[in-house]
Each structure stands twice: as structure tokens, then as C-alpha cells.
Amino acid sequence: MSSRACQVVIEAPGAHRVEEHTPRDPGPGEALVAVHAVGICGSDREVYQGNRPEGFVRYPLIPGHEWSGTVSKVGPGVPASLVGRKAVGEGFRNCQVCDRCHAGETTLCTAGYEETGFTRPGAMAGTLTLPARLLHALPDHADLTAAALLEPAACIAAAALKAGGRPGERVAVVGTGTLGMFAVQFLKAVSPAELLVVGTRDDRKALSERFGATDFRLKEQELPDDFDVVIETAGSASAARTAAALLRRGGRLVLTGIPAPGADGLDPTDLVVRQLEVHTVFGAPPDAWAHTVRVFGAGLLDPLPLVTHELPLTKFPQAIELVGAGDPKVGKVLLRP
């Protein structure tokens, strides 16, 4: 089987196959993208293991929601100038007609949840056909391997926009995974006076500083309590509490991690008495995608140091194992069709 013309299909939890891929011609309003690289994250592992929440996956499925590629064909009603452009694409398949979509809040679409790689065919294939309106064209000089990480970056861009960091503010990030390192870069771009990173692993100190951190502390160390803005990316209830404790009175908190259901959360008394402003993020609306592509194109976002493994699509099971192994040497894992 040609590795250039295959696709991964998850038939049911724990069951997958690799088979020949046949591109689907784009219909009206659609584009066909030749996939360059596709990232794997924890939610892909959930899909494979069968523990993604009900209603947020539909089997059988071609996974893959983090991807980059080149537009190779467009359907009727799509500008021909897109053909040959490097691109990334939004995952949420919003309706475009409800009040939330009209407000630009496409991740809150009232028509229900549909997303590339979860309920619609994803990018773990030679090509991906999707609505052209979801595409974000990249500069011609863009590195497509780096661009495969722009989906998680866009989710953090949504957090950075909600945080509203201003030059000279004191800002912090809790969590040192892929999302945390993107948060550091987005916050660095607004010229903060201080940029603290709080994590659980000493080995992330150098990377944090490379991306712009001015201070790095482990979670169990003594921490300040007077920061203007904190973005939490670690996905645990304790990380959310640590993030809130870092803030001054009236500070701004953005939560992006998703703890296990029923976790002990923030103390509402503390939130009210300290007048904290709390935001949350799930996915990325169009403005966050546009912001990400701009920042990436300007050279202010460097995803490549986060990539530690690149494997062919046929190595899907090994890639899933790598992502779940808990090995500190494993960062972002990419598959190459």
C-alpha cells in the first residue's frame, strides 16, 4: 500500500485499520487539501480508547483535527486563487445562521456539535475535503510542519484574546505542555513586564525561557499573588486553583484545561471577594484562528521546538502509545501521510 494514499479509520474504540484513501472531489463551497502533516493530541487518544464524552465522537471515523496542507482543488463558488495556497483550517462545522454564529462565536453554535476528526472525516488521510470558508491561508514562506500545530495554538489564542493582556502587565501561565508553551508565546507578544511560568517539571524551564518567560517556578514552590493575568493550560482542578491564587484582586483568569468531571473547582467566595474576572475556552472561533495565523506569519509564534516525533500515517498505533506514555521526552507527535 502506498503510504501517500492511505487513511486511518477508527472503526470503534480500540479497533482501527489503515486502508487505501480515495480523495473526495470538492462540492459547491468546498476545497480539497493535500495533507502535509497531522498532529495527535489527548482527544485523539480518547477517540481511540473510547472515553471521549458521548455526543462528541461518531464512529467509524477518520481522525485528525490538527493539520496543515496545500489546497489542490476547489469546488463551484470558491475562488480559484486558493488553489496552490498553503493552509490550515477550523474544525468546528458551525451552521453560520444561528445567533451565536452571527456573533462570531462559532464554537457555541446552537445547531449542535460537529467537528472535523471527531464527527466528520479528519486529516489522517492523504487529503481532506472541507468547507472552504473554514480555511485560513498561510504566507507562501510558511513551514507546513510547524503549521500543523496551529489548531492547538488557535485555542490558546482564544484564551489570550479573552485575557486581554496589555503591555507592561504582569502575566503568568500555569502548565508547561504544548498549550502552556503557546500561551507563553502569545503573552510574550504583548510585551509584559513579567512573564511567570508555573509547572510540575523542571525540564521545561529552558523551553519556557526560550519562548519569553522571565521566571519559572515549580508548583510546590512559594508563588506570588499579585499578577494581572493568568492563563491556565494544565487541565486539573488544582492547576485552576493555583492559577486563581496567583492573581491580584480584580485580576483576569482564563481556564483552558478540562479536568475530570466532578472535580473540586474554584472557591466562589474567593472569586467574588477578590472580584476576579474568569473566562473559559473550548475550541477556537474564527477571530482566534485569524489572530494565530497573523502572529505565526509575523514570526512571533514558533511551534517547531514542540515537535519531538514525526511518523508515517501507518504508525498510528505507535503514535497513540507515544502520546499516552507520560514520557517527558515526548512533545508533539506528528503523522505524515
Coordinates of C-alpha atoms in Angstrom, one line a residue:
M1 CA 0.0 0.0 0.0
S2 CA 1.4 3.4 -0.9
S3 CA 1.9 5.4 2.3
R4 CA 1.0 8.5 0.3
A5 CA -2.5 7.2 -0.5
C6 CA -3.7 5.7 2.8
Q7 CA -6.0 6.7 5.6
V8 CA -6.6 5.7 9.2
V9 CA -10.1 4.6 10.2
I10 CA -11.1 4.1 13.8
E11 CA -14.0 1.6 13.4
A12 CA -14.9 1.5 17.2
P13 CA -13.0 2.1 20.4
G14 CA -9.7 0.1 20.3
A15 CA -10.2 -1.0 16.7
H16 CA -8.6 0.7 13.7
R17 CA -7.4 -0.1 10.2
V18 CA -5.2 1.5 7.6
E19 CA -6.6 1.4 4.1
E20 CA -6.3 3.0 0.7
H21 CA -7.5 6.6 0.5
T22 CA -9.7 7.9 -2.3
P23 CA -9.9 11.7 -2.4
R24 CA -13.5 13.1 -2.4
D25 CA -14.0 15.8 -5.1
P26 CA -15.0 19.2 -3.5
G27 CA -18.6 20.1 -4.0
P28 CA -20.0 23.6 -4.1
G29 CA -18.3 25.8 -1.5
E30 CA -15.7 23.1 -0.7
A31 CA -12.0 22.7 -1.1
L32 CA -9.7 19.6 -1.4
V33 CA -6.5 19.9 0.6
A34 CA -3.4 17.7 0.2
V35 CA -2.5 17.0 3.9
H36 CA 1.1 17.7 4.8
A37 CA 1.1 16.7 8.5
V38 CA -1.4 16.0 11.2
G39 CA -0.9 16.3 14.9
I40 CA -2.1 13.9 17.6
C41 CA -3.4 15.1 21.0
G42 CA -5.1 13.7 24.0
S43 CA -8.5 13.9 22.5
D44 CA -7.4 11.6 19.6
R45 CA -6.3 9.1 22.2
E46 CA -9.7 9.5 23.8
V47 CA -11.4 8.7 20.5
Y48 CA -9.2 5.6 20.1
Q49 CA -9.8 4.4 23.6
G50 CA -13.5 5.2 23.6
N51 CA -13.6 7.6 26.6
R52 CA -14.5 10.8 24.7
P53 CA -17.7 12.2 26.0
E54 CA -20.9 11.0 24.4
G55 CA -22.1 13.2 21.5
F56 CA -18.5 14.4 20.8
V57 CA -17.5 11.5 18.5
R58 CA -19.1 9.4 15.8
Y59 CA -17.7 6.0 14.7
P60 CA -16.4 4.8 12.2
L61 CA -14.2 7.8 11.8
I62 CA -11.1 9.2 10.1
P63 CA -9.5 11.1 13.0
G64 CA -7.3 14.2 12.7
H65 CA -8.2 17.7 13.7
E66 CA -4.8 19.3 13.9
W67 CA -3.4 19.6 10.3
S68 CA -1.7 21.6 7.6
G69 CA -1.7 21.2 3.9
T70 CA -1.9 22.7 0.4
V71 CA -5.2 23.4 -1.4
S72 CA -5.2 21.3 -4.6
K73 CA -8.7 21.7 -5.9
V74 CA -11.8 23.9 -5.2
G75 CA -15.5 23.4 -5.9
P76 CA -18.0 25.7 -7.5
G77 CA -18.3 29.1 -5.8
V78 CA -14.8 29.0 -4.3
P79 CA -12.1 31.5 -5.5
A80 CA -9.7 29.6 -7.8
S81 CA -6.9 31.7 -6.3
L82 CA -7.0 29.4 -3.3
V83 CA -5.5 26.5 -5.4
G84 CA -1.8 26.1 -4.5
R85 CA -2.1 28.0 -1.3
K86 CA -0.7 26.6 2.0
A87 CA -3.5 26.4 4.5
V88 CA -4.8 25.3 7.9
G89 CA -8.5 25.0 8.8
E90 CA -11.0 25.4 11.6
G91 CA -12.5 22.2 12.9
F92 CA -15.9 23.3 14.2
R93 CA -18.6 22.8 11.4
N94 CA -20.9 25.6 12.5
C95 CA -24.2 26.3 10.9
Q96 CA -23.5 30.0 10.1
V97 CA -27.1 31.1 10.6
C98 CA -27.8 30.9 14.4
D99 CA -27.4 34.0 16.7
R100 CA -24.1 32.6 18.1
C101 CA -22.6 32.1 14.7
H102 CA -23.6 35.6 13.6
A103 CA -21.9 36.9 16.7
G104 CA -18.7 35.1 15.6
E105 CA -19.0 32.6 18.5
T106 CA -18.9 29.6 16.2
T107 CA -17.8 27.2 19.0
L108 CA -21.2 27.9 20.6
C109 CA -23.2 27.1 17.5
T110 CA -26.8 26.1 18.6
A111 CA -27.2 23.6 15.8
G112 CA -25.2 21.1 17.8
Y113 CA -21.6 19.8 17.8
E114 CA -19.9 18.8 14.6
E115 CA -16.1 18.8 14.2
T116 CA -13.5 17.6 11.7
G117 CA -11.8 14.5 13.0
F118 CA -14.5 13.7 15.6
T119 CA -17.9 13.6 13.9
R120 CA -16.7 14.4 10.3
P121 CA -13.8 12.8 8.4
G122 CA -10.5 14.2 9.6
A123 CA -7.0 14.7 8.2
M124 CA -5.3 11.3 8.9
A125 CA -5.5 10.7 5.2
G126 CA -3.8 11.8 2.0
T127 CA -6.4 14.5 1.5
L128 CA -9.2 16.3 3.4
T129 CA -12.3 17.8 1.8
L130 CA -14.0 20.5 3.8
P131 CA -16.0 23.8 3.5
A132 CA -13.6 26.4 2.0
R133 CA -14.9 29.0 4.5
L134 CA -13.1 27.2 7.2
L135 CA -9.7 27.6 5.6
H136 CA -7.1 30.1 6.7
A137 CA -4.5 30.7 4.0
L138 CA -0.8 30.9 5.2
P139 CA 2.0 33.0 3.8
D140 CA 3.9 31.3 0.9
H141 CA 7.0 31.0 3.1
A142 CA 5.2 29.2 5.9
D143 CA 6.7 26.0 7.3
L144 CA 3.8 23.4 6.9
T145 CA 5.3 21.1 9.6
A146 CA 5.2 24.0 12.1
A147 CA 1.7 25.0 10.8
A148 CA 0.3 21.6 11.8
L149 CA 0.3 22.9 15.4
L150 CA -1.8 25.9 14.7
E151 CA -5.0 24.3 15.8
P152 CA -3.9 24.0 19.5
A153 CA -2.3 27.4 19.1
A154 CA -5.6 28.9 18.0
C155 CA -7.3 27.5 21.1
I156 CA -4.7 29.4 23.2
A157 CA -5.1 32.4 21.0
A158 CA -8.7 32.4 22.0
A159 CA -7.6 32.5 25.7
A160 CA -5.0 35.2 25.0
L161 CA -7.7 37.4 23.4
K162 CA -10.1 36.9 26.3
A163 CA -7.2 37.6 28.8
G164 CA -6.7 41.0 27.1
G165 CA -3.1 41.3 28.2
R166 CA -1.7 44.8 27.8
P167 CA 1.9 46.0 27.6
G168 CA 3.6 46.3 31.0
E169 CA 1.2 44.0 32.8
R170 CA 2.4 41.1 34.9
V171 CA 1.3 37.8 33.4
A172 CA 1.6 34.1 34.2
V173 CA 1.0 30.7 32.6
V174 CA 0.1 27.6 34.6
G175 CA 1.0 24.4 32.7
T176 CA 4.1 23.6 30.6
G177 CA 2.7 21.3 27.9
T178 CA 2.1 22.3 24.3
L179 CA -0.7 24.6 25.2
G180 CA 1.3 26.2 28.0
M181 CA 4.2 26.9 25.7
F182 CA 1.9 28.5 23.2
A183 CA 0.4 30.6 26.0
V184 CA 3.9 31.9 26.9
Q185 CA 4.4 32.9 23.2
F186 CA 1.1 34.7 22.9
L187 CA 1.6 36.6 26.1
K188 CA 5.2 37.5 25.3
A189 CA 3.9 39.1 22.1
V190 CA 2.0 41.8 24.2
S191 CA 5.2 42.9 25.9
P192 CA 4.5 42.1 29.6
A193 CA 6.7 43.5 32.4
E194 CA 7.0 39.9 33.8
L195 CA 6.0 36.5 32.4
L196 CA 6.0 33.7 35.0
V197 CA 5.6 30.1 34.1
V198 CA 4.4 27.6 36.8
G199 CA 4.8 23.9 36.2
T200 CA 5.5 20.5 37.6
R201 CA 8.6 19.6 35.6
D202 CA 12.0 21.3 36.0
D203 CA 13.0 20.2 32.4
R204 CA 10.5 22.8 30.9
K205 CA 12.4 25.8 32.4
A206 CA 14.8 26.2 29.4
L207 CA 12.0 26.0 26.8
S208 CA 9.8 28.4 28.8
E209 CA 12.6 30.9 28.9
R210 CA 13.4 30.4 25.2
F211 CA 9.8 31.4 24.5
G212 CA 9.9 34.5 26.7
A213 CA 9.4 33.6 30.3
T214 CA 11.2 35.8 32.8
D215 CA 10.6 33.5 35.7
F216 CA 9.9 29.8 36.1
R217 CA 8.7 28.1 39.3
L218 CA 7.5 24.6 40.3
K219 CA 4.0 24.4 41.6
E220 CA 5.1 23.5 45.1
Q221 CA 7.4 26.5 45.4
E222 CA 6.4 29.7 47.0
L223 CA 4.3 31.6 44.5
P224 CA 3.3 35.3 44.2
D225 CA -0.3 36.5 44.4
D226 CA -0.3 39.8 42.6
F227 CA -0.4 39.1 38.8
D228 CA -2.7 40.9 36.4
V229 CA -3.4 38.0 34.0
V230 CA -3.1 34.2 34.3
I231 CA -3.8 31.6 31.7
E232 CA -4.3 28.0 32.9
T233 CA -3.5 25.2 30.5
A234 CA -2.8 22.1 32.7
G235 CA -6.3 20.7 32.9
S236 CA -6.5 19.8 36.6
A237 CA -8.6 21.3 39.3
S238 CA -5.5 22.0 41.4
A239 CA -4.0 23.9 38.5
A240 CA -7.1 26.1 38.3
R241 CA -6.8 26.9 42.0
T242 CA -3.1 27.6 41.6
A243 CA -3.9 30.0 38.7
A244 CA -6.5 31.9 40.7
A245 CA -4.2 32.2 43.7
L246 CA -1.6 33.9 41.5
L247 CA -3.9 36.8 40.7
R248 CA -4.2 40.2 42.4
R249 CA -7.6 41.4 43.4
G250 CA -9.5 42.2 40.2
G251 CA -7.2 40.1 38.1
R252 CA -8.1 38.2 34.9
L253 CA -8.1 34.4 34.7
V254 CA -8.6 32.2 31.6
L255 CA -9.1 28.4 32.1
T256 CA -8.4 26.2 29.0
G257 CA -7.8 22.8 30.6
I258 CA -10.7 20.3 31.2
P259 CA -10.4 18.5 34.5
A260 CA -12.2 15.2 35.2
P261 CA -16.0 15.6 35.7
G262 CA -17.0 16.5 39.3
A263 CA -13.6 17.9 40.2
D264 CA -13.3 20.3 43.1
G265 CA -13.1 23.7 41.5
L266 CA -12.6 27.3 42.4
D267 CA -14.0 28.8 45.6
P268 CA -16.9 31.1 44.6
T269 CA -16.4 33.1 47.8
D270 CA -12.8 33.8 46.8
L271 CA -13.8 34.8 43.3
V272 CA -16.4 37.2 44.5
V273 CA -14.5 38.8 47.4
R274 CA -11.4 39.2 45.2
Q275 CA -13.5 40.3 42.2
L276 CA -11.7 38.0 39.8
E277 CA -12.7 38.0 36.2
V278 CA -12.9 34.4 35.0
H279 CA -13.1 33.2 31.4
T280 CA -13.1 29.8 29.8
V281 CA -12.2 28.5 26.4
F282 CA -13.3 25.4 24.4
G283 CA -12.1 25.4 20.9
A284 CA -11.3 28.4 18.7
P285 CA -13.6 30.8 16.9
P286 CA -12.6 32.5 13.6
D287 CA -11.1 35.6 15.2
A288 CA -8.7 33.4 17.3
W289 CA -7.7 31.5 14.1
A290 CA -7.1 34.7 12.2
H291 CA -5.0 36.1 15.2
T292 CA -3.0 32.8 15.3
V293 CA -2.2 32.9 11.5
R294 CA -1.2 36.6 11.8
V295 CA 1.1 36.0 14.8
F296 CA 2.6 32.9 13.1
G297 CA 3.1 34.7 9.8
A298 CA 4.9 37.6 11.7
G299 CA 7.3 35.1 13.2
L300 CA 6.1 35.6 16.8
L301 CA 5.0 32.0 17.2
D302 CA 7.5 29.2 16.9
P303 CA 5.8 25.8 17.1
L304 CA 8.7 23.7 15.7
P305 CA 10.6 23.2 19.0
L306 CA 7.5 21.5 20.4
V307 CA 7.6 18.7 17.8
T308 CA 9.6 15.7 19.0
H309 CA 8.3 12.9 16.8
E310 CA 7.3 12.6 13.1
L311 CA 6.0 9.2 11.9
P312 CA 4.3 7.9 8.8
L313 CA 0.5 7.5 8.9
T314 CA 0.9 3.7 9.0
K315 CA 2.5 4.1 12.5
F316 CA -0.8 5.4 14.0
P317 CA -0.9 2.9 17.0
Q318 CA 2.7 3.7 17.9
A319 CA 1.9 7.4 17.8
I320 CA -1.1 6.9 20.1
E321 CA 1.1 5.0 22.5
L322 CA 3.7 7.8 22.5
V323 CA 1.1 10.4 23.3
G324 CA -0.2 8.5 26.3
A325 CA 3.1 7.2 27.7
G326 CA 3.8 10.1 30.0
D327 CA 7.4 10.3 28.8
P328 CA 8.8 13.8 29.4
K329 CA 10.8 13.4 26.2
V330 CA 7.6 13.1 24.1
G331 CA 6.3 16.5 23.0
K332 CA 4.1 16.9 19.9
V333 CA 3.8 13.9 17.7
L334 CA 3.0 14.4 14.0
L335 CA 1.9 11.9 11.4
R336 CA 2.9 12.4 7.8
P337 CA 0.5 11.0 5.1

